[in-house]
GROMACS .gro file of C-alpha atoms in nm:
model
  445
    1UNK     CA    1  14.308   2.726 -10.609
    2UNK     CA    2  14.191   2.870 -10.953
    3UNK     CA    3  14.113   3.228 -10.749
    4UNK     CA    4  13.893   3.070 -10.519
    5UNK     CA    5  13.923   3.178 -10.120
    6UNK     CA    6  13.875   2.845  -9.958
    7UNK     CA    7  13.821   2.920  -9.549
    8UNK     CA    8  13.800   2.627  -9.308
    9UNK     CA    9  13.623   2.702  -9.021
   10UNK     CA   10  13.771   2.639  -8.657
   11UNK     CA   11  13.645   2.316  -8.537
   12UNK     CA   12  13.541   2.432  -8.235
   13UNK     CA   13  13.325   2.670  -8.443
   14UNK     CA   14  13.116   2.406  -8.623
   15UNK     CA   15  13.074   2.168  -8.314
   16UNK     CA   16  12.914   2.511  -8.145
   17UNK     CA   17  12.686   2.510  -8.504
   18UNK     CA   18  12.587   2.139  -8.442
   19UNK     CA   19  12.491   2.157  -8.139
   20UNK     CA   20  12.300   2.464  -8.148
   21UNK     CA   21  12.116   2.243  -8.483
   22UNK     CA   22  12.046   2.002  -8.248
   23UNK     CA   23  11.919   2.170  -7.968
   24UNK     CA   24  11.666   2.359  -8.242
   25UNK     CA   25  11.594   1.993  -8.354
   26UNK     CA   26  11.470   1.852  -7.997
   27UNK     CA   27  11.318   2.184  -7.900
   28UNK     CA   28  11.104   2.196  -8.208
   29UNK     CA   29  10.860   1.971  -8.133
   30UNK     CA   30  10.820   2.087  -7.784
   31UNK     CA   31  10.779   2.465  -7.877
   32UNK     CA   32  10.535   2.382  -8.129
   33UNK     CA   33  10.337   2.176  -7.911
   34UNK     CA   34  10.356   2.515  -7.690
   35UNK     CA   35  10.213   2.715  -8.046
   36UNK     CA   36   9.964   2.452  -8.112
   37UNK     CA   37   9.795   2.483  -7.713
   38UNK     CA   38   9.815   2.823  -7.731
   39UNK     CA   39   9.618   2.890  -8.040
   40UNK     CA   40   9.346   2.624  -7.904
   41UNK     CA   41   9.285   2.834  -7.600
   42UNK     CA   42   9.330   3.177  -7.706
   43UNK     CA   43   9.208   3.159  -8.102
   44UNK     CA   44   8.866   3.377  -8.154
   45UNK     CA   45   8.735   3.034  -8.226
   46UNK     CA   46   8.641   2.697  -8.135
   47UNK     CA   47   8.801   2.387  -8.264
   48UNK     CA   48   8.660   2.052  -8.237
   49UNK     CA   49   8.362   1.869  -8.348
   50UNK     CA   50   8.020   1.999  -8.496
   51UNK     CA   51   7.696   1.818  -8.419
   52UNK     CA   52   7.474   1.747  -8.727
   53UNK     CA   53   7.126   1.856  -8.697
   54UNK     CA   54   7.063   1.400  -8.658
   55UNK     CA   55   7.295   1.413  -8.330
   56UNK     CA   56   7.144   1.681  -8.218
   57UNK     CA   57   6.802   1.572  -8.188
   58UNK     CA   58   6.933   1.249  -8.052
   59UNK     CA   59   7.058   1.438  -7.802
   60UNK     CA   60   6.701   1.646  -7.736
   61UNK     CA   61   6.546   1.352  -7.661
   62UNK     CA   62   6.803   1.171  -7.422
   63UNK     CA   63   6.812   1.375  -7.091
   64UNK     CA   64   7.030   1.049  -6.949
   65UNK     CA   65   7.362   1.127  -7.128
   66UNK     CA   66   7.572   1.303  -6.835
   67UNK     CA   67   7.808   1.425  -7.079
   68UNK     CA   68   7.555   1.633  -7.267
   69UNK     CA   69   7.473   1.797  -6.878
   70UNK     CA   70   7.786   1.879  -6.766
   71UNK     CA   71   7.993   1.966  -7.088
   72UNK     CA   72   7.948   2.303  -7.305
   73UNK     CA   73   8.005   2.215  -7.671
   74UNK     CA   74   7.675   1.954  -7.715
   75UNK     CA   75   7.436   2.178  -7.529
   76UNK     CA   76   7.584   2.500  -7.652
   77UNK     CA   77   7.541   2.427  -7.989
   78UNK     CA   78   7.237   2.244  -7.990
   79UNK     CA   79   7.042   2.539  -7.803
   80UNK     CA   80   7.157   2.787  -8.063
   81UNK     CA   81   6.855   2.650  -8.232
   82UNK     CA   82   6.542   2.832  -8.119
   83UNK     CA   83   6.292   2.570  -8.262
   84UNK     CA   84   6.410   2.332  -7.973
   85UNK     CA   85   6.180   2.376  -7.689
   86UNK     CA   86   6.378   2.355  -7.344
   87UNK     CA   87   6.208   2.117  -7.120
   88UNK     CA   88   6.390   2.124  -6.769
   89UNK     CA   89   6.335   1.920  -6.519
   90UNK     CA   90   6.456   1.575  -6.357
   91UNK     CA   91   6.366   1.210  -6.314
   92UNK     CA   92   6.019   1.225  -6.519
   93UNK     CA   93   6.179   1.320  -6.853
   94UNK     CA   94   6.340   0.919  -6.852
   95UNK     CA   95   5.948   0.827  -6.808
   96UNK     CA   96   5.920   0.731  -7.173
   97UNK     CA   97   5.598   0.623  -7.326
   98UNK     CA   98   5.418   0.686  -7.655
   99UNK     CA   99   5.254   1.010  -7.473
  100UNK     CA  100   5.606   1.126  -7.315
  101UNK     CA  101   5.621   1.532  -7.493
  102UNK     CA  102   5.926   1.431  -7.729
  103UNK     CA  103   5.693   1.124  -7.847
  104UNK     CA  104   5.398   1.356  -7.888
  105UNK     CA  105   5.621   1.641  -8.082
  106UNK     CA  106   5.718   1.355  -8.322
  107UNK     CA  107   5.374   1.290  -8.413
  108UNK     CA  108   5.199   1.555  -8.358
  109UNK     CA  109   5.296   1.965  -8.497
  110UNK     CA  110   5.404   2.155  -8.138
  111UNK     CA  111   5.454   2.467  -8.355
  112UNK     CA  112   5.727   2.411  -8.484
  113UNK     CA  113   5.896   2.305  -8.154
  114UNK     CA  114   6.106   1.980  -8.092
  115UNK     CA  115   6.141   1.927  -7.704
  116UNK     CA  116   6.449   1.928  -7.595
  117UNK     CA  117   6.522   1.726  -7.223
  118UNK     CA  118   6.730   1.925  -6.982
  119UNK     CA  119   6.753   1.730  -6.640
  120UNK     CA  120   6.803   1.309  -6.457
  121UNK     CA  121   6.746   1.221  -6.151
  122UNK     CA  122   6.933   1.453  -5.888
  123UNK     CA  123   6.923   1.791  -6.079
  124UNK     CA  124   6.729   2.003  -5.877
  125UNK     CA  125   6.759   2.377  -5.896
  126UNK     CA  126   7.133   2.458  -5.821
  127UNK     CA  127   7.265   2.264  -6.080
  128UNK     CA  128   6.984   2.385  -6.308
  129UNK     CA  129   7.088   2.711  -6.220
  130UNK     CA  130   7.455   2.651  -6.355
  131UNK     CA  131   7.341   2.487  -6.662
  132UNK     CA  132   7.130   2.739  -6.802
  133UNK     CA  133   7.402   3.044  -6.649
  134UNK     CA  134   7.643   2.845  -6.847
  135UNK     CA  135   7.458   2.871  -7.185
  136UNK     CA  136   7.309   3.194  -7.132
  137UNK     CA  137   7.345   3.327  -7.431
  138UNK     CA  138   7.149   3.068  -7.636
  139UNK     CA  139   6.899   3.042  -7.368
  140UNK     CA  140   6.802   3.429  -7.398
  141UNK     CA  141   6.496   3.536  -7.507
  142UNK     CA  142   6.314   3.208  -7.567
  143UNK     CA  143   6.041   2.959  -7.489
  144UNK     CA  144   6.122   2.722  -7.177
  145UNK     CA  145   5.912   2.463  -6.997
  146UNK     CA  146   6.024   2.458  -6.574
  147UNK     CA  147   5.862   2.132  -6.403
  148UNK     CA  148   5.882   2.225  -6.053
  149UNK     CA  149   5.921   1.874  -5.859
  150UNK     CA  150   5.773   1.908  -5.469
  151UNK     CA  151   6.054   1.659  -5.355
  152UNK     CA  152   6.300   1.889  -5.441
  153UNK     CA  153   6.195   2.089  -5.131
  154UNK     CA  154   6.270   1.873  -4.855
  155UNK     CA  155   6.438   1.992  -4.534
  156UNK     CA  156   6.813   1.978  -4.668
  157UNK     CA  157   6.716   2.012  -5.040
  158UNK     CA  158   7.027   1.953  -5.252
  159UNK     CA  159   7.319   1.757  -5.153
  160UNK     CA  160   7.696   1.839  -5.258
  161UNK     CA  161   7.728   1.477  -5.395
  162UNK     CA  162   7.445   1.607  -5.642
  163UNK     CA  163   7.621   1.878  -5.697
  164UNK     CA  164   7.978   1.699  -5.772
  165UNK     CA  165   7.756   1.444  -6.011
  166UNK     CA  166   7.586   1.743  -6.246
  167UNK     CA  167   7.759   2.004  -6.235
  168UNK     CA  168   8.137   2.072  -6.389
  169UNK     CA  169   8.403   2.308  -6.252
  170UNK     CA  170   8.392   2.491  -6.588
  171UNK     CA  171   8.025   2.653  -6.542
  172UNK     CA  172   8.156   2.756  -6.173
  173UNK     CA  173   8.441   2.930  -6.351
  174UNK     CA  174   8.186   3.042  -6.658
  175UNK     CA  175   7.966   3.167  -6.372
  176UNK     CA  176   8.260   3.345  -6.103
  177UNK     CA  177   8.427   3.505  -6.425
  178UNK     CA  178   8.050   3.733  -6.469
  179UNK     CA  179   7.983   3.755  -6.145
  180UNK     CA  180   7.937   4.080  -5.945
  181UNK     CA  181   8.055   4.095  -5.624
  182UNK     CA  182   7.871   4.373  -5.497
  183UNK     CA  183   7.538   4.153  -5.577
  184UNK     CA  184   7.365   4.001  -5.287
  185UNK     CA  185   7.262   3.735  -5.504
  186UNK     CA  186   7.647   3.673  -5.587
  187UNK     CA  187   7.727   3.661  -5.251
  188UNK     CA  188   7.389   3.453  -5.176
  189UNK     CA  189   7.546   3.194  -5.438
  190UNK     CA  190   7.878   3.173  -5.319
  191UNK     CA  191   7.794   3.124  -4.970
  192UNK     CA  192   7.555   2.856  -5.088
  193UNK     CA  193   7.840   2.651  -5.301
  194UNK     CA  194   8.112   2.700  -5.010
  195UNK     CA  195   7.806   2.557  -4.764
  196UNK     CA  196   7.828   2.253  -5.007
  197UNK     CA  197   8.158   2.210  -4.985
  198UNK     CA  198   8.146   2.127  -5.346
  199UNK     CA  199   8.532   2.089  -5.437
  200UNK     CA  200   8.749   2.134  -5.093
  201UNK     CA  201   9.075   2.030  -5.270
  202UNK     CA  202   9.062   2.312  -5.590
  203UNK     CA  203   9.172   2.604  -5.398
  204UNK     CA  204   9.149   2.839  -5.676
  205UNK     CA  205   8.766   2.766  -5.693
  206UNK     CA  206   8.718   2.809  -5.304
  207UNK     CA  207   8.959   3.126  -5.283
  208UNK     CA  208   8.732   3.304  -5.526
  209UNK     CA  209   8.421   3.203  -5.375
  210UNK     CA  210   8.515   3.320  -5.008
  211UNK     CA  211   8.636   3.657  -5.190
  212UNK     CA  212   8.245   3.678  -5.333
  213UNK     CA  213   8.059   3.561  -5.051
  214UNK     CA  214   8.239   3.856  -4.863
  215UNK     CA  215   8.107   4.070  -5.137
  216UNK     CA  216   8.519   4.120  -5.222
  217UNK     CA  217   8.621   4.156  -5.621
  218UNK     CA  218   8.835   3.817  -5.662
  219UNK     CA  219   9.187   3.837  -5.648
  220UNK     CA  220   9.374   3.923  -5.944
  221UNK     CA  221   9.617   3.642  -5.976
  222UNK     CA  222   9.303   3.407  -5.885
  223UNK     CA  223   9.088   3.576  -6.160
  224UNK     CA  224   9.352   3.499  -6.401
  225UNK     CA  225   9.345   3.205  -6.308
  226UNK     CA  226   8.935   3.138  -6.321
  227UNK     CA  227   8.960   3.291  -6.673
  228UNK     CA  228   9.239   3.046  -6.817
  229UNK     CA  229   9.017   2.760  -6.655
  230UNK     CA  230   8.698   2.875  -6.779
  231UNK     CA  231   8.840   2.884  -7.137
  232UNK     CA  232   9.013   2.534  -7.126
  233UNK     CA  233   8.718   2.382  -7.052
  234UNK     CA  234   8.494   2.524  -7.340
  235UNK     CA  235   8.829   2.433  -7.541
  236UNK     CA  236   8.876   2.081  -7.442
  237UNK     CA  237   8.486   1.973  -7.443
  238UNK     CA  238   8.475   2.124  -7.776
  239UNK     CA  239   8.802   1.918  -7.850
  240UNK     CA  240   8.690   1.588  -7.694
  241UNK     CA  241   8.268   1.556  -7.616
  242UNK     CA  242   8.284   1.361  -7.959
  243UNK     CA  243   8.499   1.095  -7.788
  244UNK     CA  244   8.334   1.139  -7.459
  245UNK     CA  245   8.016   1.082  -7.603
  246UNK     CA  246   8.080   0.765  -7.863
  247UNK     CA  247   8.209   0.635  -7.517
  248UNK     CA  248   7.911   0.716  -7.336
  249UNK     CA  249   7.615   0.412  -7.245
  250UNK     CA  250   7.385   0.397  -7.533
  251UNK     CA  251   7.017   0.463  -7.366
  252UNK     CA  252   6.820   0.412  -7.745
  253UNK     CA  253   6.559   0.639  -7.582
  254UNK     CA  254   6.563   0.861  -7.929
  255UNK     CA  255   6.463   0.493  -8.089
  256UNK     CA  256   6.191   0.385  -7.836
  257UNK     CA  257   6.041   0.758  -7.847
  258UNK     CA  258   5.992   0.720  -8.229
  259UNK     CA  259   5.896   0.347  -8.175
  260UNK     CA  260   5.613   0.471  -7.933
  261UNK     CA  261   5.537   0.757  -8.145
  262UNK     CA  262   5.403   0.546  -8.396
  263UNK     CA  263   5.128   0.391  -8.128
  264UNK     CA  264   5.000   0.741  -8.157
  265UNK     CA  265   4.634   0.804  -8.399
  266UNK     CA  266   4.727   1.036  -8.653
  267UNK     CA  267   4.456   1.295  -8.572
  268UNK     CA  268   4.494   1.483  -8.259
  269UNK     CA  269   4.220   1.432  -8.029
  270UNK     CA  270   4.298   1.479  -7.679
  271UNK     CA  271   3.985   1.336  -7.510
  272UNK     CA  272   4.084   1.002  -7.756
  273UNK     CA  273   4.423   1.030  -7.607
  274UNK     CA  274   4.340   1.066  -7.259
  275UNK     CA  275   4.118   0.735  -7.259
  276UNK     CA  276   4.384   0.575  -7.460
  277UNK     CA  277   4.634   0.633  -7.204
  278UNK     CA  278   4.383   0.552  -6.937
  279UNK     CA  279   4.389   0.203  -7.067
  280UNK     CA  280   4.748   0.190  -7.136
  281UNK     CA  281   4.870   0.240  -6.835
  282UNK     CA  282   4.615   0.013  -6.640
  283UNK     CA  283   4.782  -0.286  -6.858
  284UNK     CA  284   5.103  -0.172  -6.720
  285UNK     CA  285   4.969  -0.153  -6.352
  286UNK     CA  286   4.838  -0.476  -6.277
  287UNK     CA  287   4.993  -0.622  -5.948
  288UNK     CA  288   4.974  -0.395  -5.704
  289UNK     CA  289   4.645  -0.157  -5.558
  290UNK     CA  290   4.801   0.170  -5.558
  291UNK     CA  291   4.854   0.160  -5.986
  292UNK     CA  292   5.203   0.186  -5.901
  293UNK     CA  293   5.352   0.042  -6.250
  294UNK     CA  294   5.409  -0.338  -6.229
  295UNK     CA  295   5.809  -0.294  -6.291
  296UNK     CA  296   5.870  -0.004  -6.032
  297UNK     CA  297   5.641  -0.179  -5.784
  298UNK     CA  298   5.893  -0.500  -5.787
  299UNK     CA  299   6.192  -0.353  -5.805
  300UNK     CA  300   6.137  -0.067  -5.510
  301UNK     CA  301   5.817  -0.184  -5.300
  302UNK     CA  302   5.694  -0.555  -5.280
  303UNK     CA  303   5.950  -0.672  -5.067
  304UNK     CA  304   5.832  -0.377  -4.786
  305UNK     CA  305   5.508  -0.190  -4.867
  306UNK     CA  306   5.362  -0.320  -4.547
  307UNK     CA  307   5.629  -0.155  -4.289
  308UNK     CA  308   5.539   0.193  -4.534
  309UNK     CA  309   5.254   0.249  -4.390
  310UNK     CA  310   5.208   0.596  -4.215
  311UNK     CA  311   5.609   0.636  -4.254
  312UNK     CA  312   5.531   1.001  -4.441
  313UNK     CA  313   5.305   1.196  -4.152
  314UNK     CA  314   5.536   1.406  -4.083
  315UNK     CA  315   5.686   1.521  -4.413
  316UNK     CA  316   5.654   1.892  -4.567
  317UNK     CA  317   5.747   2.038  -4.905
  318UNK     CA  318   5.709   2.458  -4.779
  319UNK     CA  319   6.031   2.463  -4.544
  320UNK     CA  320   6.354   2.433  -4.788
  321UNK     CA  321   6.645   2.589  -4.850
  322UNK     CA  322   6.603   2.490  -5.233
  323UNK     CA  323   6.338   2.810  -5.249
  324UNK     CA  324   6.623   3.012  -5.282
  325UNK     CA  325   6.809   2.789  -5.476
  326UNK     CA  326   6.481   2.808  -5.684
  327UNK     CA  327   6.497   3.204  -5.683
  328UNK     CA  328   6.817   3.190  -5.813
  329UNK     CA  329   6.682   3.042  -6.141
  330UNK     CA  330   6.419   3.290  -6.152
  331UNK     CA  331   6.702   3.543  -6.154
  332UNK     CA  332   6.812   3.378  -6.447
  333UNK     CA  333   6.519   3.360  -6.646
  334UNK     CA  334   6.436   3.708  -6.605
  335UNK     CA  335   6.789   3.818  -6.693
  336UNK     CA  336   6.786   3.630  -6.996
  337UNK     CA  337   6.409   3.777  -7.036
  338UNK     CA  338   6.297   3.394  -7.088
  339UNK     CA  339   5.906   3.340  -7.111
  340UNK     CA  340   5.858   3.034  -6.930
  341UNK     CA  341   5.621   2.814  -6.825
  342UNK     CA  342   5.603   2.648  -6.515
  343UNK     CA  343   5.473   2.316  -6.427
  344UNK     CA  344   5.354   2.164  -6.086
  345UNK     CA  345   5.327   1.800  -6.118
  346UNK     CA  346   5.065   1.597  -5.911
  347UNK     CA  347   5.167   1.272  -5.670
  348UNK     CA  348   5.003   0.931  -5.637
  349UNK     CA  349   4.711   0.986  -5.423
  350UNK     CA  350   4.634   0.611  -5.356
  351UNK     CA  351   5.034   0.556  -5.253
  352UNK     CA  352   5.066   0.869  -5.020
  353UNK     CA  353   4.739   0.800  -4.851
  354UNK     CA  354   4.872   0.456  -4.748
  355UNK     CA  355   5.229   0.600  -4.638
  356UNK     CA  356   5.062   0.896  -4.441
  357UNK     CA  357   5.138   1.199  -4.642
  358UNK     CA  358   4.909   1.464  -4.554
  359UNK     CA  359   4.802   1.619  -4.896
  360UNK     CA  360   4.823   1.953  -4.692
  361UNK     CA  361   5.181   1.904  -4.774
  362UNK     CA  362   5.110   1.962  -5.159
  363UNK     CA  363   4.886   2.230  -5.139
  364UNK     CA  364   5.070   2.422  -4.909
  365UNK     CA  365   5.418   2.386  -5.134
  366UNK     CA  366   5.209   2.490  -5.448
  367UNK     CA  367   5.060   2.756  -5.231
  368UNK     CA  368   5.415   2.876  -5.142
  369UNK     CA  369   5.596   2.794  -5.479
  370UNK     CA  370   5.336   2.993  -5.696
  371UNK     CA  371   5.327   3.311  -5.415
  372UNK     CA  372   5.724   3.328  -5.511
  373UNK     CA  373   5.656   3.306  -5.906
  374UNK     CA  374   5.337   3.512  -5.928
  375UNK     CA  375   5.454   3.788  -5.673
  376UNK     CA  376   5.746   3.856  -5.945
  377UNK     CA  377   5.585   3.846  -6.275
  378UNK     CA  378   5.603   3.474  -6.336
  379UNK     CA  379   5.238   3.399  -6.443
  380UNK     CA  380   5.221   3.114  -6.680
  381UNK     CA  381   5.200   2.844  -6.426
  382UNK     CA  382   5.039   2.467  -6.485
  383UNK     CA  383   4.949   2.296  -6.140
  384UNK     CA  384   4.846   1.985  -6.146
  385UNK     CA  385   4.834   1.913  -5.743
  386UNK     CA  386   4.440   1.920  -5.801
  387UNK     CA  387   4.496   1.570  -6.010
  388UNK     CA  388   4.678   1.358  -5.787
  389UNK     CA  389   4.349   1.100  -5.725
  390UNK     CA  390   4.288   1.058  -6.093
  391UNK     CA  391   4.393   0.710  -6.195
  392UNK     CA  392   4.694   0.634  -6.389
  393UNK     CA  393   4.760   1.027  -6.408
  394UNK     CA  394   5.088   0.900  -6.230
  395UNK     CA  395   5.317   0.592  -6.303
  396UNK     CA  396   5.425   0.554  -6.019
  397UNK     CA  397   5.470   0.748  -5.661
  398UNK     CA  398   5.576   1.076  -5.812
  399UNK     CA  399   5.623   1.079  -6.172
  400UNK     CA  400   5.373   1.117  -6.509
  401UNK     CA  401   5.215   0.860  -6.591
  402UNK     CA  402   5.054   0.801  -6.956
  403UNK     CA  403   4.723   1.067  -6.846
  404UNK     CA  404   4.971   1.306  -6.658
  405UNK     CA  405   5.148   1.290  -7.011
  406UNK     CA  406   4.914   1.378  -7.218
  407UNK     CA  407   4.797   1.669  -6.979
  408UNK     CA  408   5.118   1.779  -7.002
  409UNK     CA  409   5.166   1.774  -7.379
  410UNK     CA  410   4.789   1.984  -7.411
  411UNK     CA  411   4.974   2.255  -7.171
  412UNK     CA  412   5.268   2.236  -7.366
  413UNK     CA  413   5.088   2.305  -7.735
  414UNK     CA  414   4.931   2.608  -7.562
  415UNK     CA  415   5.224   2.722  -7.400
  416UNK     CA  416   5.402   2.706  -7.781
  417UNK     CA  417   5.112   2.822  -7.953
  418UNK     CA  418   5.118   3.159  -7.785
  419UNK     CA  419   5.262   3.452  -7.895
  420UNK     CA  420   5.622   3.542  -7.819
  421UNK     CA  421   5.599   3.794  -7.573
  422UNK     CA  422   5.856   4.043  -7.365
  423UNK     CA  423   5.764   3.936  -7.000
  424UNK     CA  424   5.843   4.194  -6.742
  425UNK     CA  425   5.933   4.063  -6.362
  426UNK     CA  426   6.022   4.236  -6.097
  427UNK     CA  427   6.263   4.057  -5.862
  428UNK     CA  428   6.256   4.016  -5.505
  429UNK     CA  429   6.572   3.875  -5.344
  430UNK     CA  430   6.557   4.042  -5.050
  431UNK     CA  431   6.239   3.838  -5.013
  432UNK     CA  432   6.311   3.501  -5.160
  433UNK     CA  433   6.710   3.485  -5.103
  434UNK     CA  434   6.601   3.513  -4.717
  435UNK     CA  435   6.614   3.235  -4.450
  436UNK     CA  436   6.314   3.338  -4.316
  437UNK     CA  437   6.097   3.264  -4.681
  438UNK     CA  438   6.339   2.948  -4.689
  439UNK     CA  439   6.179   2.889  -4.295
  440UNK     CA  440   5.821   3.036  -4.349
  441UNK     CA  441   5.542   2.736  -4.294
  442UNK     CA  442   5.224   2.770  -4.464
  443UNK     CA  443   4.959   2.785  -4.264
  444UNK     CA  444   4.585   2.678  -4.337
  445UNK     CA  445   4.328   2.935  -4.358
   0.00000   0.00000   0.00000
């Protein structure tokens, strides 16, 4: 044995061994998977793709691209960048033409500023209000253009289908996990999203929003559980909005804006560029006596314009419940100390004549609107209501036309020209949270 202790182990011994080996071996996998998930949600930082400064002014100028609205990493990242100019609104920002703002800013020097397009058809103020609560902290202390649309303000104002469409579960969670309970406006909120019946199956969601609409802290257990959420979804979108996005329909509105950018004179002269677009948009407006443009008047009105007539003499923009969701925007902009300007766009004269639309109704929401925003500090405000007979000011029924454009883009080179300033507001939501504001008709004097 040359002085060597040989010891052979029991067998029952090394079959114990092996199969403890093996167990490690298929339990490896599974408890690293476990290490991996866990350092993706509860690292300091975020893993996942970075936008290029290219793919993020693509994304500035395409306000179609859903998965830019609801997710967090595009948006989040691409507002860190003060020298985009936040233009939020809905439908009009698709109403591309070479005097649309993001074709004037490529032409023409907006201090600085690239616009970037926050809003689509359907986001009205509620799920404004979660998109800009949800980036809060790159939306603080900055420039911001609000178009105010008058539709918005219609007798049920936003719908929960709009709701489900623009607005994710993760900037509910982002919003419940700040939220103080003890805050009417909390409260105001929650009752407003349970009203909506915005998710009926997630009970987490509605458990926490019955414990703030009662003005309760939220449960522990459902707190932790609002928290884990919250943080998966900033994980996952920063994880897979790359994918999401190569996936997503390609709209080419960053190429047509710097196509019809080029149509632009290279000196700036806005008299030049309002008879320009005069005569641009009567080529465009052809078939049809209202200057309704030739495309939108085949597609939505030839086959019925007759039976129209008169169908709008009872409609009203002052009696809403989306004033309050409007005041809880303002609540946001003021926290964030935002200097903002706000924009009132004008309607199609000629059209609502025809269908019967008192233009009392205009005057008396801009009227009530600016009351709200002037009575708490919010002064810079651009009404065009006063423009709705000029021709081909609108494209169509209710959206900026070439001339409404280029008025627009004038107001928008002042609004970035002037200084940055410290706005102070004083909030009212006793006043505006209120069903009787929501309620209150304007009356004429």
């Amino acid at each position: 044995m040359s002085g060597i202790l040989r010891i052979r182990l029991p067998i029952e011994f090394r079959k114990r061994s092996m199969k403890k080996h093996s167990i490690i071996m298929a339990l490896g996998p599974l408890l690293s998977a476990f290490v991996i998930v866990a350092i993706i949600l509860f690292a300091p930082f975020n893993f996942g793709k970075l936008y290029s400064q290219a793919e993020q002014k693509a994304m500035a100028a395409n306000p179609l691209n859903r998965t830019q609205y609801i997710g967090y990493a595009m948006r989040s990242q691409a507002l860190a960048n003060k020298k985009f100019l936040p233009i939020i609104g809905s439908s009009e920002l698709e109403k591309i033409s070479p005097y649309h703002p993001s074709s004037f800013a490529m032409k023409y020097n907006v201090n600085g500023y690239t616009p970037y397009l926050i809003g689509q058809a359907g986001t009205q103020s509620l799920p404004q209000f979660f998109y800009i609560d949800s980036v809060a902290k790159q939306m603080k202390n900055r420039k911001i253009i609000f178009i105010i649309s008058p539709q918005w303000f219609g007798r049920q104002g936003v719908q929960s289908g709009q709701m489900d469409q623009f607005t994710s579960h993760g900037a509910f969670y982002t919003w419940i996990e700040k939220a103080d309970p003890k805050d009417p406006l909390t409260q105001s909120i929650a009752k407003r999203l349970l009203g909506l019946n915005t998710d009926t199956t997630n009970t987490t969601l509605n458990d926490a929003l019955s414990d703030l609409a009662d003005g309760k802290a939220v449960a522990p257990t459902t707190l932790t559980k609002i928290e884990l959420l919250s943080s998966l979804w900033v994980r996952e979108d920063y994880l897979f909005s790359g994918v999401a996005n190569l996936q997503a329909p390609d709209t080419g509105m960053l190429g047509k804006l710097e196509q019809d950018s080029q149509q632009l004179p290279k000196k700036l002269d806005y008299q030049q560029l309002d008879q320009d677009a005069y005569k641009y948009e009567a080529g465009r407006s052809t078939n049809n006596r209202f200057q309704v443009l030739n495309s939108v008047w085949n597609q939505k009105f030839k086959q019925h314009w007759r039976s129209m007539q008169n169908y709008q003499t009872k409609y009203h923009y002052d009696q809403s419940p989306e004033f309050s969701d409007f005041q809880y925007v303002l609540n946001e902009f003021a926290k964030n100390h935002d200097q903002v300007e706000f924009v009132i766009p004008a309607v199609n004269d000629k059209w609502y004549r025809y269908t019967g639309l008192p233009m009392s109704a205009m005057t008396n929401f801009s009227s009530k609107i600016k009351y709200q925003l002037r009575s708490q500090g919010f002064n810079d405000i651009v009404d065009f209501t006063d423009r709705s007979s000029e021709s081909y000011f609108m494209q169509d029924t209710i959206h900026f036309g070439a001339r409404g454009w280029v008025a627009f883009d004038k107001s928008m080179v002042d609004f970035a020209n002037q200084p940055n300033q410290q706005p102070t507001y004083k909030i009212d939501n006793k006043k505006f949270l209120s069903k009787t504001w929501q309620n209150q008709r304007v009356t004429q004097k």
